[in-house]
Each structure stands twice: as structure tokens, then as C-alpha cells.
Coordinates of C-alpha atoms and ligand atoms in Angstrom, one line a residue:
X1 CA 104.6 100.1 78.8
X2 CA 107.9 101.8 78.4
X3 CA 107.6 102.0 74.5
X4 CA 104.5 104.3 75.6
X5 CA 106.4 106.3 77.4
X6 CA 107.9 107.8 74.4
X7 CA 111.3 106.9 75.6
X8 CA 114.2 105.1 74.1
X9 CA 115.1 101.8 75.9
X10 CA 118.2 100.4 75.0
X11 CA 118.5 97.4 72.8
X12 CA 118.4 94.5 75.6
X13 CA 114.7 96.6 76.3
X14 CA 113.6 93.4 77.3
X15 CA 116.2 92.6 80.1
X16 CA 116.1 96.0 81.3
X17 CA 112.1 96.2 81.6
X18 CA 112.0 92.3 83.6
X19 CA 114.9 93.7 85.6
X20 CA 113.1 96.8 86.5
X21 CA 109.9 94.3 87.5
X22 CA 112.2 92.6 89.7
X23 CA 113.4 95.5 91.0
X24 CA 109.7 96.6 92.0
X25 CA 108.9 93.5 93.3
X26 CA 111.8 93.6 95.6
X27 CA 111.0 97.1 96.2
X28 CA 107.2 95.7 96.9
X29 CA 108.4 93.2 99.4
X30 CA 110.3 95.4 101.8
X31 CA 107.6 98.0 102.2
X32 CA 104.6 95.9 102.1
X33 CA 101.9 95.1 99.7
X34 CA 99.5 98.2 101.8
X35 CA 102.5 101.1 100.9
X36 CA 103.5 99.6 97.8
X37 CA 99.8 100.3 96.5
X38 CA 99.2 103.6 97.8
X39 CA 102.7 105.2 96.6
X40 CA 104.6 103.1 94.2
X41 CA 102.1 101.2 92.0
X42 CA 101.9 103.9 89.3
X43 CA 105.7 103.8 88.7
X44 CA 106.9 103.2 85.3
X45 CA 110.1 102.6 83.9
X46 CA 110.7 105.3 81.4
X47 CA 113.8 104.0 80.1
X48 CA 118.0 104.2 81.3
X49 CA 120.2 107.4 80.7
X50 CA 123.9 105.8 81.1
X51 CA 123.7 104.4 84.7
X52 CA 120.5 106.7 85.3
X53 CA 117.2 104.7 85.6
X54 CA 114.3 107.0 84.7
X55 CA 111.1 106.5 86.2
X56 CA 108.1 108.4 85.6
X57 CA 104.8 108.9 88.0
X58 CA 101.7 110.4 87.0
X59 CA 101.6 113.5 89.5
X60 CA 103.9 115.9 91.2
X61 CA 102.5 115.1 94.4
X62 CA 103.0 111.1 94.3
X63 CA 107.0 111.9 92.6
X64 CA 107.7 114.3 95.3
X65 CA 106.6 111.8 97.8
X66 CA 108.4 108.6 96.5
X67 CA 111.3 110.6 96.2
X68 CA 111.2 111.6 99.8
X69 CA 110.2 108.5 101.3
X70 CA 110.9 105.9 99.1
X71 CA 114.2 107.6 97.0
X72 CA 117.3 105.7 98.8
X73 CA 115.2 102.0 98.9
X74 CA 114.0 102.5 95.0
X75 CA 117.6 103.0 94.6
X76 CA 119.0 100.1 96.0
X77 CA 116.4 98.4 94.6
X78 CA 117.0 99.4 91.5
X79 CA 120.9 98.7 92.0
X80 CA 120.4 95.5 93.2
X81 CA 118.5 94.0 89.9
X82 CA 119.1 96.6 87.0
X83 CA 123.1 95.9 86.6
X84 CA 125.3 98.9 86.2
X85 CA 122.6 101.0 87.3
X86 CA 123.5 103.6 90.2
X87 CA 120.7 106.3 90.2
X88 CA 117.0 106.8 89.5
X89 CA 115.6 109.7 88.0
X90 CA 111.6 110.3 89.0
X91 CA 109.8 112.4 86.8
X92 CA 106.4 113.6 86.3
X93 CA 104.6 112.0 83.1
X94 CA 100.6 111.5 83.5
X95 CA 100.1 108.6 81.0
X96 CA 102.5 106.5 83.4
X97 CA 99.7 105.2 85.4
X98 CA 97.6 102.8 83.8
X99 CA 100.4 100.7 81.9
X100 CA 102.4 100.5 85.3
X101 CA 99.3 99.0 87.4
X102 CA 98.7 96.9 84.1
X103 CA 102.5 95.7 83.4
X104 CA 102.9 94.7 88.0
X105 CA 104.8 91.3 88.8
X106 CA 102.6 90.0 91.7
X107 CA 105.9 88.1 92.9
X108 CA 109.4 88.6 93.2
X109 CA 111.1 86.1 90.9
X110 CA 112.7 83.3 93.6
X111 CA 116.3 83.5 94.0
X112 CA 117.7 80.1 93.3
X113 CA 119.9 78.3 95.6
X114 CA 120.5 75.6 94.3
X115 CA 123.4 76.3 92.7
X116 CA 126.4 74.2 91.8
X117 CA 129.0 75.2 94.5
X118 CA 132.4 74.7 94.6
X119 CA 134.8 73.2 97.0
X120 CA 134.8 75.7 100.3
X121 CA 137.2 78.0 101.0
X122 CA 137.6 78.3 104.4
X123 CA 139.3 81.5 105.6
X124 CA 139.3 82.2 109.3
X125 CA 141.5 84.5 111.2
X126 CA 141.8 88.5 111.2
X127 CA 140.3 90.4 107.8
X128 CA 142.7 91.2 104.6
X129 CA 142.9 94.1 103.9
X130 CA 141.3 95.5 101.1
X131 CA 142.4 97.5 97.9
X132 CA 140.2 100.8 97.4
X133 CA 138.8 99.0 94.6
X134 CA 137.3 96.6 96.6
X135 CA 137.0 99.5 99.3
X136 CA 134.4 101.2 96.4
X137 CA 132.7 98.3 95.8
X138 CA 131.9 98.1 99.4
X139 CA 130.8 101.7 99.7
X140 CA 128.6 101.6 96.7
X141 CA 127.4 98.5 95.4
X142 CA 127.8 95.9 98.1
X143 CA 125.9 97.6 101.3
X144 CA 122.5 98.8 101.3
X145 CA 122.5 102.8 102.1
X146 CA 121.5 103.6 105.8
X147 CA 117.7 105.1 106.0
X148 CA 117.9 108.7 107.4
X149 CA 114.8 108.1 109.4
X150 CA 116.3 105.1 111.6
X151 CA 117.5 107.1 113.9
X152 CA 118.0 106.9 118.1
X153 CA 116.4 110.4 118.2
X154 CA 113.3 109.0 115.9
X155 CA 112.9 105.6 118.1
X156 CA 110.3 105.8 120.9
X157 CA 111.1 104.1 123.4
X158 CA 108.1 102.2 125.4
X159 CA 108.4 99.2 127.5
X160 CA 107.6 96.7 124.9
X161 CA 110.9 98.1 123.5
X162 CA 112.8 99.4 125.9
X163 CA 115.4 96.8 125.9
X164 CA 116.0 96.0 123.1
X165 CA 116.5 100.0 122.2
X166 CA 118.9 100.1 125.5
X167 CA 120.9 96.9 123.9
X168 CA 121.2 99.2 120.6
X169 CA 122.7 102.1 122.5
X170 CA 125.1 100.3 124.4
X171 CA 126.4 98.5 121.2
X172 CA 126.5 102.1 119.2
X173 CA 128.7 103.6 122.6
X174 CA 130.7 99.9 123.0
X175 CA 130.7 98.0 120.0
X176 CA 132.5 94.4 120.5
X177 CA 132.6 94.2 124.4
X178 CA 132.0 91.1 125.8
X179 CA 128.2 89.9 126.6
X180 CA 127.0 92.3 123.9
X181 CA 128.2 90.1 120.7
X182 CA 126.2 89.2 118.8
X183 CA 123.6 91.5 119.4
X184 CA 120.5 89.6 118.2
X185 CA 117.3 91.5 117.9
X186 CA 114.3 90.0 117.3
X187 CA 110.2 90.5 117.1
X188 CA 107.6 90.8 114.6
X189 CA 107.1 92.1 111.5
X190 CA 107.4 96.3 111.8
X191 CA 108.3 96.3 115.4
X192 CA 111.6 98.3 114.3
X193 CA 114.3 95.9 114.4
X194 CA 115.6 97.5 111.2
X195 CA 115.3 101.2 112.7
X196 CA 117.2 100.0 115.7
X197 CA 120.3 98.3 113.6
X198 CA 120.4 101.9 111.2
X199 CA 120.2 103.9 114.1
X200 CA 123.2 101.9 115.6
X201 CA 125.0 102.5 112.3
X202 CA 124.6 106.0 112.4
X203 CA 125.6 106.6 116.1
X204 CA 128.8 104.3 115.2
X205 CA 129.1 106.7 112.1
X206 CA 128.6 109.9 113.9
X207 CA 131.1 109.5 116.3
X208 CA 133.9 108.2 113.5
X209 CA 132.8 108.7 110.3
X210 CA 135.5 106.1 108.6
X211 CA 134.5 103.4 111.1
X212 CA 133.1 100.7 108.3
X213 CA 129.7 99.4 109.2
X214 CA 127.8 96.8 106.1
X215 CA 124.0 96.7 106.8
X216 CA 122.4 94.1 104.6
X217 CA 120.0 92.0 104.6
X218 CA 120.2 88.0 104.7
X219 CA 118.5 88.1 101.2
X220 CA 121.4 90.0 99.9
X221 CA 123.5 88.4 101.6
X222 CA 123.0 85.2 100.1
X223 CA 122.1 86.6 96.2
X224 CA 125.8 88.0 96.7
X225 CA 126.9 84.6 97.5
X226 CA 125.5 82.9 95.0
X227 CA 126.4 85.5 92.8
X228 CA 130.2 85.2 94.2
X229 CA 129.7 81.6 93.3
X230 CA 129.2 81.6 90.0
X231 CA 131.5 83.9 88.9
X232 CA 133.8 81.4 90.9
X233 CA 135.2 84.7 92.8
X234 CA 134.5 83.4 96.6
X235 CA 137.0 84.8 97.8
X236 CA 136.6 88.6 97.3
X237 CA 133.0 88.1 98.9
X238 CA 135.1 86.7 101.9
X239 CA 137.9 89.3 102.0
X240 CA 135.3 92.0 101.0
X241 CA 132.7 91.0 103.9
X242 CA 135.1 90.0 106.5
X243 CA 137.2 93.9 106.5
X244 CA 134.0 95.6 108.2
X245 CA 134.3 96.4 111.4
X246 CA 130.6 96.2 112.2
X247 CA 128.2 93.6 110.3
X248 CA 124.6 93.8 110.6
X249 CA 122.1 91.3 108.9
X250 CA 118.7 91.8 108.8
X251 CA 115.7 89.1 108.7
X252 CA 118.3 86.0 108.8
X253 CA 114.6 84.1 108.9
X254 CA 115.6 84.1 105.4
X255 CA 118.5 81.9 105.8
X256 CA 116.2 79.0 106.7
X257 CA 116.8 75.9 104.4
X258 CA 119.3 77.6 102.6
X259 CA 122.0 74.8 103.9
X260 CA 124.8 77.0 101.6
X261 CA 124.1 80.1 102.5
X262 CA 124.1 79.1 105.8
X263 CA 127.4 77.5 105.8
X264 CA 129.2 80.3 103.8
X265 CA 126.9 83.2 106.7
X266 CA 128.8 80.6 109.7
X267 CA 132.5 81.1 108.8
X268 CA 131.8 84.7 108.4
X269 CA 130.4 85.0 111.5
X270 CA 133.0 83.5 113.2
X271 CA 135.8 85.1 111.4
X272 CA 134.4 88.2 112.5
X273 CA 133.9 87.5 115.8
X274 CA 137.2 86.0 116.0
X275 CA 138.9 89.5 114.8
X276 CA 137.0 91.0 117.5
X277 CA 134.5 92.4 115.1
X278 CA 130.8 93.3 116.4
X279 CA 127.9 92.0 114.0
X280 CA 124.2 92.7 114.7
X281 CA 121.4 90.7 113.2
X282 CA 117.8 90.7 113.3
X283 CA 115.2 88.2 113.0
X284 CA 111.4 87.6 113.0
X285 CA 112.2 84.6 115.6
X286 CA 114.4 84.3 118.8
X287 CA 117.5 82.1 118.1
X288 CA 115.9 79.1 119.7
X289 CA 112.6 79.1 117.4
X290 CA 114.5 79.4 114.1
X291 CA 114.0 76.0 113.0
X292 CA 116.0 75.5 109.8
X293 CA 118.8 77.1 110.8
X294 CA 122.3 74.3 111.7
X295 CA 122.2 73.7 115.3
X296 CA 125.6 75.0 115.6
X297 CA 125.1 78.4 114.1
X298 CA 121.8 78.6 116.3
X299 CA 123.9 78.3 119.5
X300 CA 126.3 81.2 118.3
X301 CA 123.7 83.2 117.4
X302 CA 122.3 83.3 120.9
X303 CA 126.1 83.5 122.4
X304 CA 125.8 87.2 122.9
X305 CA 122.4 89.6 123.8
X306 CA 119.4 88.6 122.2
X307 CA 116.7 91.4 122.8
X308 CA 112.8 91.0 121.9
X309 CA 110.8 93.5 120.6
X310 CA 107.6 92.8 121.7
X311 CA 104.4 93.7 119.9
X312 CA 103.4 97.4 120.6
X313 CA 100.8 98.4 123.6
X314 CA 98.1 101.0 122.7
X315 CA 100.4 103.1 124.6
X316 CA 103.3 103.3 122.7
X317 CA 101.7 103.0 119.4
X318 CA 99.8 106.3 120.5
X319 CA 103.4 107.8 121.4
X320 CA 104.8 106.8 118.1
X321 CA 101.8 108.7 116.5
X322 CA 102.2 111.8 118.6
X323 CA 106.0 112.1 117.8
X324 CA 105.7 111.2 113.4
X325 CA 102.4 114.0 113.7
X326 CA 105.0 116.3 115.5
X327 CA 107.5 115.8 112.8
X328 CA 105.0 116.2 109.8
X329 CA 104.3 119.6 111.0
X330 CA 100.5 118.7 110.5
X331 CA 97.8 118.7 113.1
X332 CA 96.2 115.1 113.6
X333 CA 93.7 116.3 116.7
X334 CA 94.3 113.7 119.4
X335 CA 91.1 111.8 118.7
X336 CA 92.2 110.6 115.6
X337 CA 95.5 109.5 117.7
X338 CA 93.6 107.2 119.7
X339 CA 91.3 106.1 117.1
X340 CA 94.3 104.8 115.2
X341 CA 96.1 103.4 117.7
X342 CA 93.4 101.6 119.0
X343 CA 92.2 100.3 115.6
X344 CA 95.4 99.6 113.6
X345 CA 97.8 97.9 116.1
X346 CA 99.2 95.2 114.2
X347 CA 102.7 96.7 113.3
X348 CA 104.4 100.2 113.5
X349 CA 104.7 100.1 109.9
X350 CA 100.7 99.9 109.1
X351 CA 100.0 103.0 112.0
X352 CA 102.5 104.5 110.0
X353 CA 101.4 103.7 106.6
X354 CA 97.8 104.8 107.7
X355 CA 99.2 107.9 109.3
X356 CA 101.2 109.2 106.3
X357 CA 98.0 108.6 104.1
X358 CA 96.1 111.1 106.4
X359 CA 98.8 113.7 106.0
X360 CA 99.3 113.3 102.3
X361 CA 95.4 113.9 102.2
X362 CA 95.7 116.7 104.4
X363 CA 97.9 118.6 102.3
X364 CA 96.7 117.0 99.4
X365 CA 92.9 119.1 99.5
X366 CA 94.2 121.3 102.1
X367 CA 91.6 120.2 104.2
X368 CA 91.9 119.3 108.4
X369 CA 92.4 115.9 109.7
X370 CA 89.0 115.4 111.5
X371 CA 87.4 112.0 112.6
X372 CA 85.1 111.6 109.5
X373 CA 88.2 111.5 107.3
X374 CA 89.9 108.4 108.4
X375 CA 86.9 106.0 107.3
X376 CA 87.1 108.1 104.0
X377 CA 90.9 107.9 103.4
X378 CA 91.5 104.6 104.9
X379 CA 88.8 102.8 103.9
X380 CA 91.2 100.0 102.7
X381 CA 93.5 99.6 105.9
X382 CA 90.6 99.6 107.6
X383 CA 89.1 97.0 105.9
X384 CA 91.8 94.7 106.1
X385 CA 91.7 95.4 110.4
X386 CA 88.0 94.6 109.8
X387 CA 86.2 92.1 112.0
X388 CA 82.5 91.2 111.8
X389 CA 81.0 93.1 115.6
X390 CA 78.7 91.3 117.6
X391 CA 76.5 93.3 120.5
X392 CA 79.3 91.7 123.0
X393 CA 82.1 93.3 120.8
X394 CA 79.5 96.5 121.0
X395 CA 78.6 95.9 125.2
X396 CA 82.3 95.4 125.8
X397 CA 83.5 98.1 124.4
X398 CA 81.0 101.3 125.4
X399 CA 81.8 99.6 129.4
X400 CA 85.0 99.9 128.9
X401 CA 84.5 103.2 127.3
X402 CA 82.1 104.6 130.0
X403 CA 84.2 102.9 132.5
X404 CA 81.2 101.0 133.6
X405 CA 80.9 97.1 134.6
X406 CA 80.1 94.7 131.9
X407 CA 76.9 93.0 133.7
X408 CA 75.6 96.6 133.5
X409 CA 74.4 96.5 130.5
X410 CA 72.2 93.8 131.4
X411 CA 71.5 95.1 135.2
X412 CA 68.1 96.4 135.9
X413 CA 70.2 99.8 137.5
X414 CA 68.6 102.7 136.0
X415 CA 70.7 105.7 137.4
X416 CA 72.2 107.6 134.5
X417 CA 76.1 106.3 135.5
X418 CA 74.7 103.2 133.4
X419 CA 71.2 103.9 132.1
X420 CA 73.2 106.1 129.6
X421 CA 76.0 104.1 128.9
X422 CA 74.0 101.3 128.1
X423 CA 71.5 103.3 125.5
X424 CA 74.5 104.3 124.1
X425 CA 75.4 100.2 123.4
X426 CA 71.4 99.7 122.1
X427 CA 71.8 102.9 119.9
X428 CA 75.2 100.9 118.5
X429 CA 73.8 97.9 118.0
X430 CA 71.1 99.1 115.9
X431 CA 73.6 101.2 114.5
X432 CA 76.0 98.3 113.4
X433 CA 74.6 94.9 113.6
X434 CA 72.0 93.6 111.5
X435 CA 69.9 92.3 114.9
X436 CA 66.6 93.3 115.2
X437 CA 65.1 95.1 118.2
X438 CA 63.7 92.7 120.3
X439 CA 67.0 90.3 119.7
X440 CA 68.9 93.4 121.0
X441 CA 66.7 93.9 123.8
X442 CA 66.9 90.2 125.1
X443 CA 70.7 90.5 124.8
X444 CA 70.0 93.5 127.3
X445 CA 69.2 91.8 129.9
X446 CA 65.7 91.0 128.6
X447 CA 64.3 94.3 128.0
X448 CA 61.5 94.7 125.4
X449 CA 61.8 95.9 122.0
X450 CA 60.4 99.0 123.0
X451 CA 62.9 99.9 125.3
X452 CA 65.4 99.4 122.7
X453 CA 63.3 101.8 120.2
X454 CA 63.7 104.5 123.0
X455 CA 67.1 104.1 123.3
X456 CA 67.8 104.8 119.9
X457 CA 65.5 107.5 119.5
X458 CA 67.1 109.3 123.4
X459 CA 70.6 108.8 121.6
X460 CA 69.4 110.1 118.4
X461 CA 68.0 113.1 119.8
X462 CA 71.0 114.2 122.9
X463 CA 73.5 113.8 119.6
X464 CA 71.9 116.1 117.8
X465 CA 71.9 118.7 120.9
X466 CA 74.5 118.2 122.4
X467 CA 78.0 118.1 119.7
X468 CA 80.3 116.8 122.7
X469 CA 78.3 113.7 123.5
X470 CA 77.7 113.3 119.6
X471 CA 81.3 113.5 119.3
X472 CA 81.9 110.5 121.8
X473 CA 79.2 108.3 120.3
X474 CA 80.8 108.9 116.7
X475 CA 84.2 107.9 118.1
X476 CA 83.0 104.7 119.6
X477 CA 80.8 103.7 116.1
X478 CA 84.2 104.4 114.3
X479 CA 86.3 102.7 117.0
X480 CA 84.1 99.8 116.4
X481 CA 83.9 100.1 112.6
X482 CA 87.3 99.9 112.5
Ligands
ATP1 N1 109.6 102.5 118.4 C1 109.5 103.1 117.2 N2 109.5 104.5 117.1 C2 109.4 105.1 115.9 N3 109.2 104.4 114.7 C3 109.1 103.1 114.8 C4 109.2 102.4 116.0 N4 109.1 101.0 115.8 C5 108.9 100.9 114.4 N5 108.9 102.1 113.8 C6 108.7 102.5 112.4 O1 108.0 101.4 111.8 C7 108.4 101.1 110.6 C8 108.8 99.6 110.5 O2 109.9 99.4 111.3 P1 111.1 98.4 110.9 O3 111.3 98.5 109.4 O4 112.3 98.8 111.7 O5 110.5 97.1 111.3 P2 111.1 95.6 111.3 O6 110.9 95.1 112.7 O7 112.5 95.6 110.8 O8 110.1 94.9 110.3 P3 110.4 93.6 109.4 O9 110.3 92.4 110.2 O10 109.3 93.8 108.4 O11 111.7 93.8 108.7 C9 109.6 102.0 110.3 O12 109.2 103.1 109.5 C10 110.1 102.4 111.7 O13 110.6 103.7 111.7

């Protein structure tokens, strides 16, 4: 791939190209396998510049958008597993494409922890200080960059959320008090634990910019360890990690079975807490339920504020919409809001993803966001939120739609308030099950076949005169679809 590229890789090409698949692959496991695809599967590594990683993409459009969205974590990424690299460059090169998507690591290579390690040192007590040496290595190579998204002012707030976001304010006002340390957030994947932890980082760095705050995750907390290890230099790690005045750790699942890492993440903790420092972590699992994990760190962990983020209502994910369509500057029409956050409500992250895709389209063709280009640009997210729809799926939904009873669809009431409602189900189920007529009408409360043909044909016919009510039934079929 990179000899294709027309560039010159340096002599160790090899090294640098698997390091730059780990980097990906890294890169491909933080955002998730559905972003990774649609934005940063056509990278390819061009070649290094000095401590410049070049990376080329095949359009303007997709470098522009990787450098916006993706720019710091492709960085880090890159820092993390291409040694002595410190920036990328993205440019524009149209053969990138193919030999990228052909040259992808499916998985990131495993860290190895079983290591040899050498006899503990145990430091406790207040931090050393550090020599600006070490002070630069902290800034720049040790903590991951904060995102400039994960912000307060970008969080909506809901109830599933709320207190965990009004734990993260009071930390970011009070940092160390008493009853607030640790602050242990936890919930599943894409809830925004990680948005909550940067936004306390940049309210702690706001107010005093020198105040020293290390985000990283467990993951990089324990490569450094193992890294510290075998360059037998244990001790920096210590000094370096333990002179922060606020430690955050992100998915500390991570640390399960890692009986090392573990150890080594224990006496940290405690010497921090000890000096009075505050430390923040985040997890997919409440301290109790992280199985794995020593008993004795468990208990510490849940010594402070733990705080659930609980999986989004339709509510709040329709709020989170409104507020990233606000800040895109695009018009999604409020339909598509609710179709979204109805269909994809597994994680913020997916809505998101799927939301970002519509925009990029938008602008892309310069063409409106409309209803009938969600199924067309999100075929694949949709897909993967697909479900096989059965007339009960398709009854259920129109009387909740309709605000009618269930047993109304098979009621023998004719007045319009359900007659309708219920032609609109038949139509549906024609529309999107494989049933035949007189299997839909039994499921209607026994009706004959021919009843069901007149449905259709009545729904057919008031869609095509009436664009409102044609409107409603398409955003059902799509809500269903989906
Ligand atoms: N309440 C919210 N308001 C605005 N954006 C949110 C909210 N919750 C999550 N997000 C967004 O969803 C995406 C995923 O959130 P985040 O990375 O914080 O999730 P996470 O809980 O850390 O997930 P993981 O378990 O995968 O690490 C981010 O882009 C974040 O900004």
C-alpha cells in the first residue's frame, strides 16, 4: 500500500506500516467498527516526514472531515503506537482508497501482560515533584489530549443522566471534598461517561489553566506500565502519575484479570487519594459488578460517589438530536428527529454516528434532509437495528401511534377513531410482512380477506390525496422498517 503511494517510507518501512495498523486498529476500537467504516477505512499511511505521519484519503470531503472530527484521536493514536511520532498530516490522494480497505487489521494486536515483573516498588505518601522534563513528557506523550466537544455546555442533561452530570459539576467546582472521591461513573457503552470526565477537565482547566489534570484510559494505563516495566524505569511512571492533581481513568473494565496492572492501578490510587488528590474513573459496570477486579480495590472504588448513567429515553435521545442539528447549522425537519430517536436508541454514539452521516450527505449533494433519505443513507445502521416485524409489532405500533387501544384492531367498532387506524395496520401488513390476505384478516379480529383488500386499496387511495395522511403512513412504514 504505502509503496503505492509514491512515497518514501523510511528503511524500518515494515515496522512503521504494522505500527500504523495498530495504530488504526486502536483508532478502530474507540470509535466503533460503524464510524470507523464510514470515515476512516480509506486512510492510508503515506509515509513519515521527521516526527510527521502522513496520511492520505481519497477525497477532500472525507480529509476535511477526519481532520475535524477525528484529527486529535488519530493523533494520539498515532502517538501511542508509531514511536517518536507527534503529528499527522492528512492529505488528499485518490488512489489511497482501495489498498487501505485492502491492507485493514480486523484486530488490534493484544497487549501482553504477562510480563516478567520485578519486585514492587511501593511508594505511598504525597507526590515528588517532577523535573520539566518529566513535566513535558506528561503534557505531551503520557496524557491523551482532551476532546473539544466534551464539554458541560455540549452535555444534555435528561433524567437518565442527570446525576451523574450533577456529580461531574460538583467535582469540576470542588475537586477532592469529602463524599465526592472517587467519582466513579458508570453505564453503557456511549452513554457519555467519557464526555462527562473531559468536560470536568476542561471546567478544572478553565478556571486554572496550570491546574494538572491526566485523562487516560485503563488501556493506556496499563501498556505504560508494562512499558515502564520493561524498561525497568517504575519509578518515573510512579513519580510521573502520582504529581497530577486530578486523575481520570476511563473504561477500568479493562483492568479485569490483569492481576499487575491492577496491583500497580491500587497503590496509585491510594497514593493519590492519600495526598488529597481527586481521581475520576469510568466504567461499563458499577463497582460491585466488576468481577475480576481484587476485592480490596473494588471496595475503594465505591468509597466515594458512584453515579449511573442509565440508558437513554426516546426523550433525551430526541434532545440530544435537536441540540448536535442546532450545532451543525443544518436543518434535519423534526420528523426525521423522531424517526431516529425512535429507531436507533441503542447508544448516543450510533444516533450520533447516524446523524453526522445525514449531514455529511446533506452537504455532500446539497440536497435537504427529508424522510426518504434516511433509508437511503443509512441503509447499513439500519440494518444492523433491524428486526424481523410481525402484524403484532405492526398492530402495536399504529395504536400506539393513533393513540388508540390495542384490542381495537381486532374490535368490531367501525367509527373512523379506529376503523382508520386499523386500515392503516392492514395496509402495513401487506405493506411489510410476507402474510397473505386472509392470514392478515384473521389476525384482525377475523375479518375476511376482502376486507383486508379494501383496506389496502382505501389507504392506497387517501395517500395519494391527501400528502399529510400520506406523510404519517410513510413515517410509520419507516418507523417500522427501521
Ligand atoms: N447527554 C449527552 N449529550 C450530548 N452528547 C452525548 C451525550 N451522551 C453521549 N453523548 C455523545 O455520544 C458519544 C459517545 O459518548 P462517550 O464517548 O462519552 O460514551 P462512553 O459512555 O464513554 O462510551 P464507552 O463506554 O464506549 O467509552 C460522544 O460523542 C458524546 O459526545
Amino acid at each position: 500500500m504505502d509503496q503505492d503511494s509514491g512515497e518514501t517510507l523510511p528503511p524500518n518501512a515494515g515496522k512503521t506500516a504494522a505500527s500504523w495498523a495498530r495504530a488504526r486498529a486502536r483508532l478502530r476500537q474507540e470509535v466503533g467498527d460503524v464510524e470507523y467504516r464510514n470515515w476512516l477505512r480509506q486512510m492510508s499511511l503515506a509515509g513519515v516526514e521527521g516526527e510527521t505521519v502522513l496520511v492520505n484519503l481519497p477525497t477532500r470531503f472525507l480529509r476535511d472531515w477526519v481532520r475535524d472530527h477525528y484529527g486529535d484521536r488519530l493523533r494520539v493514536a498515532c502517538q501511542a503506537e508509531m514511536p517518536g511520532m507527534r503529528q499527522v498530516t492528512l492529505r488528499v490522494q485518490a488512489a489511497a482508497a482501495k489498498a487501505a480497505v485492502e491492507d485493514e487489521v480486523e484486530e488490534p494486536p493484544a497487549l501482553a501482560e504477562s510480563v516478567t515483573v520485578a519486585p514492587q516498588v511501593a511508594v505511598t505518601g504525597t507526590a515528588v515533584p517532577v523535573t520539566p522534563a518529566q513535566e513535558g513528557l506528561l503534557r505531551n506523550d503520557w496524557l491523551v489530549p482532551l476532546d473539544q466537544r466534551f464539554t458541560f455546555d455540549t452535555f444534555v442533561v435528561g433524567k437518565p443522566n442527570e446525576f451523574a452530570h450533577a456529580c461531574a459539576r460538583r467535582v469540576a467546582e470542588s475537586p477532592a471534598q469529602a463524599g465526592f472521591n472517587p467519582l466513579f461513573l458508570y453505564g453503557g457503552v456511549g452513554l457519555g461517561k467519557t464526555h462527562l470526565m473531559h468536560s470536568i477537565a476542561w471546567a478544572l482547566r478553565e478556571r486554572s489553566p496550570d491546574f494538572s489534570v491526566a485523562y487516560m484510559s485503563a488501556e493506556k494505563f496499563m501498556y505504560r506500565f508494562i512499558a515502564a516495566l520493561r524498561s525497568h524505569n517504575t519509578m518515573e511512571f510512579k513519580t510521573q502519575l502520582r504529581s497530577v492533581q486530578v486523575l481520570m481513568v476511563d473504561d477500568l473494565q479493562f483492568l479485569i484479570g490483569k492481576d499487575n496492572t491492577q496491583e500497580e492501578f491500587f497503590h496509585t490510587f491510594n497514593a493519590l487519594i492519600d495526598a488529597g488528590k481527586q481521581i475520576i474513573l469510568s466504567a461499563d459496570k458499577a463497582p460491585t459488578d466488576l468481577s475480576g477486579i481484587e476485592d480490596r480495590l473494588r471496595t475503594r472504588l465505591s468509597a466515594g460517589i458512584v453515579a449511573d448513567l442509565h440508558a437513554t429515553t426516546y426523550e433525551l435521545r430526541l434532545s440530544i438530536l435537536q441540540a448536535k442539528a442546532n450545532s451543525a447549522g443544518v436543518d434535519v425537519p423534526s420528523r426525521v428527529q423522531e424517526l431516529l430517536a425512535r429507531k436507533i436508541a441503542s447508544n448516543v454514539r450510533d444516533l450520533e454516528g447516524a446523524l453526522n452521516r445525514l449531514v455529511a450527505h446533506a452537504k455532500l449533494f446539497g440536497r435537504p434532509i427529508t424522510l426518504d433519505t434516511v433509508p437511503e443513507v443509512l441503509s447499513d445502521i439500519l440494518r444492523a437495528h433491524d428486526k424481523r416485524l410481525s402484524i403484532d409489532d405492526i398492530q402495536r405500533k399504529v395504536a400506539e401511534h393513533y393513540n388508540i387501544r390495542l384490542t381495537e384492531m381486532a374490535s368490531a367498532r367501525r367509527s373512523r377513531a379506529v376503523a382508520r387506524p386499523r386500515q392503516v395496520a392492514m395496509y402495513l401488513a401487506k405493506q411489510l410482512t410476507s402474510r397473505s390476505l386472509p392470514e392478515i384478516g384473521r389476525r384482525f379480529g377475523n375479518r375476511d380477506h376482502t376486507t383486508v383488500l379494501h383496506a389496502v386499496n382505501k389507504i392506497t387511495e387517501l395517500m395519494g390525496e391527501d400528502p399529510a395522511f400520506a406523510e404519517d403512513v410513510t413515517l410509520l412504514r419507516k418507523m417500522l422498517e427501521m
